[in-house]
Amino acid sequence: MNSSLTLCRLCCFQASTFSSCSSSLSVCSKKKPLVFLGSPQVAATVLDSLLSTSSAPDSLFEVAAIVTQPPSRRNRGRNMMPSPVAQYALDRGFSSDLIFTPERAGEDMFLSNLKALQPELCITAAYGNILPSKFLKIPPLGTVNIHPSLLPLYRGAAPVQRALQDGVKETGVSLAFTVRTLDAGPVITCERLEVDDQIKLLLANLRVLCSQAPDLLELLFSEGSKLLIRELPSIFDGSARVKAQLQDDSKATLAPKITPEESWLSFDEEALVLHNKVRAFAGWPGTRAKILVVDKKDGQHKILELKIITTRVCSHNTIAGNGVDEITFAKGALAFPCGGCTALEVLEVQLPGKKVVSATAFWNGLRGYIVIIGHDLLVFSNICLMDESCQLWSIVGLIQHLVYIDSDGSILSIRIRQSPGTNPLKGEARAVRLACDLAADYEGRSIMLEGNSLEVIRQIKDQQATPDWLIEGEITTVRQLLSRHNLWQLNWLPRTANMLAHNVAKWGLLSGSIGDFLSMDVPLALLTCKDFE
């Protein structure tokens, strides 16, 4: 027997030869041989039901073999571990020689060994490999799959996750014959489960809290195993094939595999959409968000990546609708402002490499900081318009901004407020600092400064000068950036920094956005050298 196909060889278990095991099956028992295929922990629930039922003296069948995914590296030690189904079978005393772990279900040696067992029926539950026609032709009674959706809805690899992501009001589990087209075979029976907005499953008269995908997945496979045991007699006598209903392909929906790239939350979407996504992606890959943490005293900032663990939709609109990206805390939850005048309350979070903590514990560690939704943040700066030659100066005065700029150079949002500052050069110094930040982050995008900014650069360049209008502790940083990027070489630098300050102020005035900490999308024209209209 090919050693790559058996768990006993891969994991160094001692066992008798395959031929003696297979021959003993036909001699010792008249029960119908059944082969089970499954891999994750939820499939172990189905295997448990099959093994327990088959152990009864009057059982119609016995589990002749188990097919599962090959051992893989898991846990922090990255050790080679058998699949949860294989481990469960071994713990139950199942012969390691009868646990097959092919890389693909179409491998010739594997199919040869499967034929030797002469299985009457195969059962699949989250196996994880496509079954070719050569496999499907082996069991005379066919292959029956437990699929955690109401087929033909959510055919594919992630039916539970996609159903929760869509916020469905009803879900369920189906028992269906397997055909070559994915999850498209005749349905023997199904079990329906109503789901309310809080993801509490209504099962008979019992309300089961099942807030996220791993919980729902476990429940559906548990119900699916009960369906299977109930229907096995009809499958073995052939009546299940007669009563099975063909699926209406016109009503089919797909449930494609989840990818890690989908895990990022976009707070432009409504809170309910994000809440559903958090529930759907729980476990793996999870949902993530970036936040900007700003020190209230000196403006120093850092970007944190959070894994969002549990959430709820805010039931009131005290935060929603004010256009603010600032994250607040109340009643044990972090409130994230979202699209559509809604807010998402985050109850538990996790920093990379850390344990899951409550929102309360996380917030207590951020005393003295402002917390802001991070978007795709590459640039953070304050700039000020303090040019008395600009007619806007007499109207709007000094403007402070937080500028969020995407990787393609487009501004995502700008937070604006009026400031009581009075020194024009201090404002220009902030503009110089923004120009330095832009140049540092975008190689090839040069910055031109003019007007009072030239005086700022001249004084900064003078190592003997200690301008009192510079922010304390910032002069050294600005000098280093200026030296590195040569911002005073005006002959090759396109205009940006002053025009950016001018345009932001003008845009804010014309759009009615001047106020306390407003945030919204603004045109890319703000980064151009043209006067913003």
Coordinates of C-alpha atoms in Angstrom, one line a residue:
M1 CA 0.0 0.0 0.0
N2 CA 1.2 3.5 -0.8
S3 CA 2.6 4.9 2.4
S4 CA 1.7 8.5 1.4
L5 CA -2.0 7.6 1.6
T6 CA -2.3 6.3 5.1
L7 CA -2.2 8.1 8.4
C8 CA -0.3 5.3 10.1
R9 CA 2.7 5.8 7.8
L10 CA 2.7 9.6 8.0
C11 CA 2.3 9.8 11.8
C12 CA 4.3 6.6 12.6
F13 CA 1.4 4.6 14.1
Q14 CA 2.0 0.8 14.3
A15 CA -0.8 -1.2 12.6
S16 CA -1.5 -4.4 10.9
T17 CA -1.4 -4.7 7.1
F18 CA -4.2 -3.3 5.0
S19 CA -5.0 -6.6 3.3
S20 CA -5.7 -8.4 6.7
C21 CA -7.8 -5.6 7.9
S22 CA -10.0 -5.4 4.8
S23 CA -10.4 -9.2 4.6
S24 CA -11.5 -9.3 8.3
L25 CA -14.3 -6.9 7.5
S26 CA -16.1 -9.3 5.2
V27 CA -15.5 -12.3 7.4
C28 CA -16.5 -10.8 10.8
S29 CA -19.5 -8.7 9.9
K30 CA -22.6 -8.7 7.6
K31 CA -23.2 -5.0 8.2
K32 CA -23.1 -2.8 5.1
P33 CA -19.7 -1.1 4.8
L34 CA -19.8 2.7 4.9
V35 CA -16.9 5.1 4.3
F36 CA -16.9 8.5 6.0
L37 CA -15.1 11.6 4.5
G38 CA -14.5 14.7 6.7
S39 CA -11.8 16.8 8.1
P40 CA -12.5 19.7 10.6
Q41 CA -13.8 19.5 14.1
V42 CA -17.4 20.0 13.1
A43 CA -17.2 16.8 10.9
A44 CA -16.0 14.9 14.0
T45 CA -19.5 15.4 15.4
V46 CA -20.9 13.5 12.4
L47 CA -18.3 10.7 12.7
D48 CA -19.2 10.3 16.4
S49 CA -22.8 9.7 15.5
L50 CA -21.9 7.2 12.9
L51 CA -19.5 5.3 15.1
S52 CA -21.9 5.2 18.0
T53 CA -24.8 4.1 15.8
S54 CA -22.8 1.5 14.1
S55 CA -21.7 -0.1 17.3
A56 CA -25.3 -1.3 18.1
P57 CA -25.8 -5.0 17.4
D58 CA -28.7 -4.3 15.1
S59 CA -27.1 -1.5 13.1
L60 CA -27.4 -1.7 9.3
F61 CA -23.9 -0.5 8.7
E62 CA -20.3 -0.2 10.0
V63 CA -17.7 2.5 9.3
A64 CA -15.3 0.6 7.1
A65 CA -12.8 3.5 6.6
I66 CA -12.3 7.2 7.1
V67 CA -10.9 9.6 4.5
T68 CA -9.6 12.9 5.7
Q69 CA -7.1 15.7 4.8
P70 CA -3.4 14.9 5.2
P71 CA -1.6 16.0 8.4
S72 CA -0.7 19.6 8.4
R73 CA 1.3 22.1 10.5
R74 CA -0.8 23.7 13.2
N75 CA -0.6 25.4 16.5
R76 CA 2.3 27.7 17.6
G77 CA 4.8 24.9 17.4
R78 CA 3.9 24.3 13.8
N79 CA 4.1 20.6 14.4
M80 CA 2.6 18.1 11.9
M81 CA -0.8 17.2 13.3
P82 CA -3.5 14.9 12.0
S83 CA -6.8 16.5 11.0
P84 CA -9.4 16.8 13.8
V85 CA -11.4 13.9 12.3
A86 CA -8.3 11.7 12.1
Q87 CA -7.4 12.5 15.7
Y88 CA -10.9 11.8 16.9
A89 CA -11.0 8.5 15.1
L90 CA -7.6 7.5 16.6
D91 CA -8.8 8.5 20.1
R92 CA -11.9 6.2 19.6
G93 CA -9.6 3.3 18.8
F94 CA -10.2 3.3 15.0
S95 CA -7.5 1.4 13.1
S96 CA -4.9 3.8 11.7
D97 CA -4.6 1.5 8.7
L98 CA -8.1 2.5 7.7
I99 CA -7.6 6.2 7.9
F100 CA -6.7 7.5 4.4
T101 CA -5.2 10.9 3.8
P102 CA -4.8 11.4 0.1
E103 CA -3.7 14.7 -1.3
R104 CA -6.4 14.4 -3.9
A105 CA -9.4 12.1 -4.0
G106 CA -8.6 11.1 -7.5
E107 CA -5.2 9.4 -6.7
D108 CA -5.1 5.9 -8.3
M109 CA -3.7 4.1 -5.3
F110 CA -6.3 5.6 -3.0
L111 CA -9.2 4.7 -5.3
S112 CA -7.8 1.2 -5.6
N113 CA -7.8 0.8 -1.8
L114 CA -11.3 2.3 -1.6
K115 CA -12.6 -0.3 -4.2
A116 CA -11.1 -3.1 -2.2
L117 CA -13.3 -2.1 0.8
Q118 CA -16.4 -2.5 -1.4
P119 CA -18.3 0.3 0.4
E120 CA -22.1 0.4 -0.1
L121 CA -22.2 4.1 0.7
C122 CA -20.0 7.1 1.3
I123 CA -20.9 10.0 3.6
T124 CA -19.1 13.4 3.3
A125 CA -19.1 16.3 5.8
A126 CA -16.8 19.2 5.2
Y127 CA -14.2 16.9 3.6
G128 CA -12.4 19.7 1.7
N129 CA -11.5 17.9 -1.6
I130 CA -13.4 17.7 -4.8
L131 CA -14.7 14.1 -5.6
P132 CA -14.0 13.0 -9.2
S133 CA -16.3 10.8 -11.2
K134 CA -14.0 7.8 -10.6
F135 CA -14.7 8.2 -6.9
L136 CA -18.5 8.7 -7.2
K137 CA -18.8 5.5 -9.3
I138 CA -17.5 3.3 -6.5
P139 CA -20.3 3.1 -3.9
P140 CA -23.4 1.5 -5.4
L141 CA -25.7 3.6 -3.2
G142 CA -23.9 6.8 -4.0
T143 CA -22.3 9.5 -1.9
V144 CA -24.4 11.6 0.5
N145 CA -23.3 15.0 1.7
I146 CA -24.2 17.0 4.7
H147 CA -24.3 20.6 3.6
P148 CA -24.9 23.5 6.1
S149 CA -27.4 25.5 4.0
L150 CA -30.8 25.2 2.5
L151 CA -29.8 24.0 -1.0
P152 CA -29.8 25.3 -3.6
L153 CA -28.9 28.4 -1.6
Y154 CA -25.3 28.9 -0.7
R155 CA -23.6 26.2 -2.8
G156 CA -19.8 26.3 -2.2
A157 CA -17.1 26.3 0.4
A158 CA -18.4 28.8 2.9
P159 CA -22.2 28.5 3.2
V160 CA -22.5 29.5 6.8
Q161 CA -20.2 32.4 6.6
R162 CA -21.8 33.9 3.5
A163 CA -25.3 33.4 5.0
L164 CA -24.4 35.3 8.1
Q165 CA -22.7 37.9 6.1
D166 CA -25.9 38.4 4.1
G167 CA -27.9 38.7 7.4
V168 CA -30.3 35.9 6.5
K169 CA -33.5 35.4 8.5
E170 CA -33.5 31.6 7.9
T171 CA -30.8 29.0 7.4
G172 CA -30.5 25.3 7.8
V173 CA -28.8 22.0 6.8
S174 CA -29.4 19.8 3.8
L175 CA -28.8 16.1 3.1
A176 CA -28.1 15.6 -0.6
F177 CA -26.7 13.1 -3.0
T178 CA -23.3 14.2 -4.5
V179 CA -22.9 14.8 -8.2
R180 CA -20.1 16.2 -10.2
T181 CA -21.5 19.8 -10.1
L182 CA -20.7 21.3 -6.8
D183 CA -23.5 20.9 -4.2
A184 CA -26.1 20.4 -7.0
G185 CA -27.3 16.9 -6.3
P186 CA -30.9 15.8 -5.4
V187 CA -31.9 16.8 -1.8
I188 CA -33.1 14.0 0.4
T189 CA -34.2 16.2 3.3
C190 CA -33.4 19.4 5.1
E191 CA -33.8 21.1 8.5
R192 CA -34.8 24.8 8.7
L193 CA -33.7 27.2 11.4
E194 CA -35.0 30.7 11.9
V195 CA -32.5 33.3 12.7
D196 CA -33.4 36.6 14.3
D197 CA -31.3 39.8 14.1
Q198 CA -29.3 38.9 17.2
I199 CA -28.4 35.5 15.7
K200 CA -30.3 33.5 18.2
L201 CA -31.4 30.3 16.6
L202 CA -35.0 29.2 17.0
L203 CA -34.8 25.4 17.2
A204 CA -38.2 23.8 18.1
N205 CA -39.1 25.7 21.3
L206 CA -35.4 26.1 22.4
R207 CA -33.6 29.5 21.8
V208 CA -29.9 28.7 21.3
L209 CA -27.4 31.6 21.4
C210 CA -25.3 31.2 18.4
S211 CA -23.7 34.6 17.8
Q212 CA -21.0 33.8 15.3
A213 CA -20.1 31.4 12.5
P214 CA -18.2 28.8 14.5
D215 CA -21.2 28.3 16.8
L216 CA -23.7 28.2 14.0
L217 CA -21.5 25.8 12.0
E218 CA -21.2 23.4 15.0
L219 CA -25.0 23.5 15.5
L220 CA -25.8 22.9 11.9
F221 CA -23.5 19.9 11.6
S222 CA -24.9 18.5 14.9
E223 CA -28.4 18.8 13.4
G224 CA -27.1 17.4 10.1
S225 CA -25.8 14.3 11.8
K226 CA -29.2 13.7 13.3
L227 CA -30.8 14.0 9.9
L228 CA -28.3 11.5 8.5
I229 CA -28.9 8.8 11.2
R230 CA -32.6 9.2 10.7
E231 CA -32.4 8.9 6.9
L232 CA -29.8 6.1 6.7
P233 CA -32.4 3.3 6.6
S234 CA -34.1 4.9 3.6
I235 CA -30.8 5.5 1.9
F236 CA -29.8 1.8 2.3
D237 CA -33.2 0.5 1.1
G238 CA -33.2 2.9 -1.9
S239 CA -36.3 4.9 -1.0
A240 CA -34.2 8.0 -0.3
R241 CA -33.1 8.1 -4.0
V242 CA -36.8 7.9 -5.1
K243 CA -38.0 10.7 -2.8
A244 CA -35.0 13.0 -3.3
Q245 CA -35.9 16.3 -4.9
L246 CA -34.0 17.8 -7.8
Q247 CA -32.6 21.3 -7.1
D248 CA -33.9 24.4 -9.0
D249 CA -30.7 25.7 -10.4
S250 CA -32.3 29.0 -11.3
K251 CA -32.6 29.7 -7.5
A252 CA -29.0 28.7 -6.7
T253 CA -26.7 31.1 -5.0
L254 CA -23.0 30.7 -4.4
A255 CA -20.9 30.8 -1.2
P256 CA -17.3 31.2 -2.4
K257 CA -14.3 30.6 -0.1
I258 CA -13.4 33.3 2.3
T259 CA -10.1 35.1 1.7
P260 CA -7.9 36.9 4.2
E261 CA -8.1 40.1 2.0
E262 CA -11.9 40.3 2.9
S263 CA -11.2 40.6 6.6
W264 CA -10.8 44.4 6.6
L265 CA -13.7 46.5 7.7
S266 CA -14.8 49.6 5.8
F267 CA -16.6 52.0 8.1
D268 CA -18.2 53.7 5.1
E269 CA -20.6 50.7 5.2
E270 CA -23.6 50.6 7.6
A271 CA -23.1 49.2 11.1
L272 CA -25.4 46.2 10.5
V273 CA -23.4 45.2 7.4
L274 CA -20.2 45.3 9.5
H275 CA -21.8 43.5 12.4
N276 CA -22.9 40.7 10.1
K277 CA -19.4 40.5 8.7
V278 CA -17.8 40.2 12.1
R279 CA -20.2 37.3 13.0
A280 CA -19.5 35.6 9.6
F281 CA -15.7 35.9 9.6
A282 CA -15.3 34.9 13.3
G283 CA -12.7 32.3 13.9
W284 CA -10.9 32.5 10.6
P285 CA -9.9 34.9 9.1
G286 CA -11.5 37.3 11.6
T287 CA -12.2 40.9 10.9
R288 CA -9.6 43.7 11.2
A289 CA -9.6 47.5 11.4
K290 CA -6.9 50.2 11.6
I291 CA -7.2 53.0 14.2
L292 CA -5.2 56.1 14.7
V293 CA -4.2 56.9 18.3
V294 CA -3.2 60.5 18.9
D295 CA -1.6 61.9 22.1
K296 CA -3.7 64.8 23.3
K297 CA -0.7 66.6 24.7
D298 CA 1.9 66.6 21.9
G299 CA 0.0 65.2 18.9
Q300 CA 2.3 62.2 18.6
H301 CA 0.4 59.4 16.9
K302 CA 0.6 55.7 16.1
I303 CA -1.5 53.3 13.9
L304 CA -2.8 50.2 15.6
E305 CA -4.3 47.1 13.8
L306 CA -7.1 45.6 15.7
K307 CA -8.9 42.3 15.3
I308 CA -12.6 42.9 16.0
I309 CA -14.0 40.0 18.0
T310 CA -17.6 40.7 19.0
T311 CA -19.9 43.6 18.1
R312 CA -23.4 44.8 18.2
V313 CA -25.3 47.5 16.3
C314 CA -25.8 50.7 18.3
S315 CA -29.5 51.1 19.2
H316 CA -29.5 54.9 19.2
N317 CA -28.1 57.7 17.1
T318 CA -26.2 59.8 19.6
I319 CA -23.0 59.4 17.5
A320 CA -24.4 58.8 14.1
G321 CA -24.8 61.5 11.6
N322 CA -22.3 64.0 13.0
G323 CA -19.6 63.2 10.4
V324 CA -17.0 62.4 13.0
D325 CA -14.4 59.7 12.6
E326 CA -13.5 59.7 16.3
I327 CA -14.1 56.5 18.3
T328 CA -15.8 57.0 21.6
F329 CA -16.5 54.7 24.6
A330 CA -19.7 54.2 26.5
K331 CA -21.4 51.3 28.4
G332 CA -18.6 48.9 27.9
A333 CA -18.3 49.3 24.1
L334 CA -16.1 51.2 21.6
A335 CA -18.5 53.1 19.3
F336 CA -17.3 53.3 15.7
P337 CA -19.2 55.8 13.5
C338 CA -20.3 54.1 10.3
G339 CA -22.1 54.9 7.0
G340 CA -25.8 55.6 6.8
C341 CA -25.9 57.5 10.1
T342 CA -25.2 54.3 12.1
A343 CA -22.7 53.2 14.7
L344 CA -21.0 49.8 15.5
E345 CA -20.4 49.0 19.1
V346 CA -17.3 46.8 19.5
L347 CA -17.3 44.7 22.7
E348 CA -14.0 42.7 22.4
V349 CA -10.8 43.4 20.5
Q350 CA -7.4 41.8 20.0
L351 CA -4.0 43.4 19.2
P352 CA -1.5 41.3 17.1
G353 CA 0.2 38.7 19.3
K354 CA -2.0 39.6 22.4
K355 CA -5.0 38.1 24.1
V356 CA -8.5 39.1 23.5
V357 CA -9.6 41.9 25.8
S358 CA -12.8 43.7 26.6
A359 CA -13.5 47.1 25.1
T360 CA -13.3 48.5 28.6
A361 CA -9.8 47.1 29.2
F362 CA -8.6 48.3 25.9
W363 CA -10.0 51.8 26.4
N364 CA -8.5 52.1 29.9
G365 CA -5.1 51.7 28.3
L366 CA -5.7 54.7 26.0
R367 CA -6.3 57.4 28.6
G368 CA -5.0 60.7 27.3
Y369 CA -5.4 59.7 23.7
I370 CA -7.8 60.5 20.9
V371 CA -8.8 57.4 18.9
I372 CA -9.8 57.8 15.3
I373 CA -10.8 55.4 12.5
G374 CA -7.7 54.8 10.5
H375 CA -8.8 54.2 6.9
D376 CA -5.8 53.3 4.7
L377 CA -3.6 55.8 6.5
L378 CA -0.2 56.7 5.2
V379 CA 0.0 60.4 6.1
F380 CA -1.0 62.2 9.3
S381 CA -0.3 65.8 9.8
N382 CA -1.6 69.1 11.0
I383 CA -1.4 72.0 8.5
C384 CA -2.5 75.6 9.1
L385 CA -3.5 78.4 6.7
M386 CA -2.0 81.6 8.0
D387 CA -1.4 83.6 4.9
E388 CA -2.7 87.1 5.3
S389 CA -2.4 87.7 1.6
C390 CA -5.2 85.1 1.1
Q391 CA -8.7 86.6 1.2
L392 CA -9.8 83.5 3.1
W393 CA -7.7 84.5 6.1
S394 CA -10.1 87.3 7.2
I395 CA -13.1 84.8 7.0
V396 CA -11.9 81.5 8.4
G397 CA -8.7 82.3 10.3
L398 CA -6.4 79.4 11.3
I399 CA -7.5 75.9 10.2
Q400 CA -6.1 72.7 11.5
H401 CA -6.4 69.5 9.6
L402 CA -5.8 65.7 9.9
V403 CA -5.1 64.5 6.4
Y404 CA -5.7 60.9 5.4
I405 CA -4.2 59.9 2.1
D406 CA -4.6 56.6 0.3
S407 CA -1.7 54.6 -1.2
D408 CA -2.6 56.0 -4.7
G409 CA -2.2 59.6 -3.5
S410 CA -5.9 60.5 -3.2
I411 CA -7.2 62.1 0.0
L412 CA -9.7 59.9 1.8
S413 CA -10.9 62.4 4.4
I414 CA -9.9 65.6 6.1
R415 CA -10.9 66.5 9.7
I416 CA -11.1 70.3 10.1
R417 CA -11.5 72.7 13.0
Q418 CA -10.8 76.3 13.6
S419 CA -7.9 77.1 15.9
P420 CA -7.2 80.2 18.0
G421 CA -3.6 80.4 16.8
T422 CA -2.2 83.8 15.8
N423 CA 1.3 83.5 14.4
P424 CA 1.4 83.1 10.6
L425 CA 4.8 81.5 10.6
K426 CA 3.7 78.8 13.0
G427 CA 1.0 77.9 10.5
E428 CA 3.5 77.9 7.7
A429 CA 5.8 75.6 9.8
R430 CA 3.0 73.1 10.0
A431 CA 2.6 73.3 6.2
V432 CA 6.3 72.7 5.8
R433 CA 6.0 69.6 8.1
L434 CA 3.2 68.2 6.0
A435 CA 5.3 68.8 2.8
C436 CA 8.1 66.8 4.4
D437 CA 5.8 64.0 5.3
L438 CA 4.4 63.8 1.8
A439 CA 7.8 63.8 0.3
A440 CA 9.0 61.0 2.7
D441 CA 6.0 58.8 1.9
Y442 CA 5.8 59.4 -1.9
E443 CA 9.1 59.1 -3.6
G444 CA 9.0 61.1 -6.8
R445 CA 6.2 63.4 -5.7
S446 CA 8.0 66.5 -4.8
I447 CA 6.7 69.5 -2.9
M448 CA 7.0 73.2 -3.6
L449 CA 6.6 75.8 -0.9
E450 CA 6.2 79.5 -1.5
G451 CA 5.2 82.7 0.3
N452 CA 5.8 82.6 4.0
S453 CA 7.0 78.9 3.7
L454 CA 10.2 80.2 2.2
E455 CA 10.9 82.2 5.3
V456 CA 10.2 79.1 7.4
I457 CA 12.6 77.1 5.5
R458 CA 15.3 79.8 5.6
Q459 CA 15.1 80.0 9.4
I460 CA 15.0 76.2 9.8
K461 CA 18.0 75.9 7.5
D462 CA 19.9 78.3 9.7
Q463 CA 21.4 76.0 12.4
Q464 CA 21.8 78.9 14.7
A465 CA 18.2 80.0 14.7
T466 CA 15.7 78.8 17.3
P467 CA 12.4 80.1 16.0
D468 CA 9.9 80.4 18.8
W469 CA 7.1 79.7 16.4
L470 CA 8.1 76.1 15.8
I471 CA 6.4 73.4 17.8
E472 CA 8.6 72.3 20.7
G473 CA 10.7 69.3 19.9
E474 CA 9.9 69.4 16.2
I475 CA 12.7 71.6 14.7
T476 CA 15.3 68.8 14.6
T477 CA 12.9 66.5 12.8
V478 CA 11.9 69.1 10.3
R479 CA 15.6 70.0 9.6
Q480 CA 16.4 66.4 9.0
L481 CA 13.5 66.0 6.6
L482 CA 14.3 69.2 4.7
S483 CA 18.0 68.1 4.4
R484 CA 17.0 64.7 3.0
H485 CA 14.4 65.9 0.5
N486 CA 15.9 69.3 -0.6
L487 CA 12.5 71.0 -0.5
W488 CA 14.0 74.4 -1.2
Q489 CA 15.2 73.5 -4.7
L490 CA 12.2 75.3 -6.3
N491 CA 13.3 74.9 -9.9
W492 CA 12.0 71.3 -10.1
L493 CA 9.3 71.1 -7.4
P494 CA 5.6 71.3 -8.4
R495 CA 3.4 73.4 -6.1
T496 CA 1.5 71.5 -3.5
A497 CA 1.8 72.3 0.1
N498 CA 0.6 75.9 0.3
M499 CA -2.0 75.3 -2.4
L500 CA -3.1 72.3 -0.3
A501 CA -3.6 74.5 2.7
H502 CA -5.3 77.1 0.6
N503 CA -7.6 74.7 -1.1
V504 CA -8.6 72.8 2.0
A505 CA -9.6 76.1 3.7
K506 CA -11.5 77.2 0.6
W507 CA -13.2 73.9 0.2
G508 CA -14.2 73.9 3.8
L509 CA -15.7 77.3 3.5
L510 CA -17.6 76.7 0.2
S511 CA -18.9 73.3 1.4
G512 CA -20.0 74.6 4.8
S513 CA -17.6 72.1 6.4
I514 CA -15.7 74.5 8.7
G515 CA -16.5 73.4 12.2
D516 CA -15.4 71.2 15.0
F517 CA -13.8 68.0 13.8
L518 CA -15.7 67.3 10.6
S519 CA -14.7 64.4 8.4
M520 CA -15.7 63.6 4.8
D521 CA -14.4 62.7 1.4
V522 CA -12.8 65.5 -0.5
P523 CA -11.7 65.8 -4.2
L524 CA -8.3 64.8 -5.4
A525 CA -8.1 68.3 -6.8
L526 CA -6.9 69.4 -3.4
L527 CA -3.5 67.9 -4.2
T528 CA -3.2 69.6 -7.5
C529 CA -1.5 72.9 -8.2
K530 CA -4.7 74.5 -9.5
D531 CA -6.9 76.7 -7.4
F532 CA -9.8 74.6 -6.2
E533 CA -13.2 75.7 -7.5

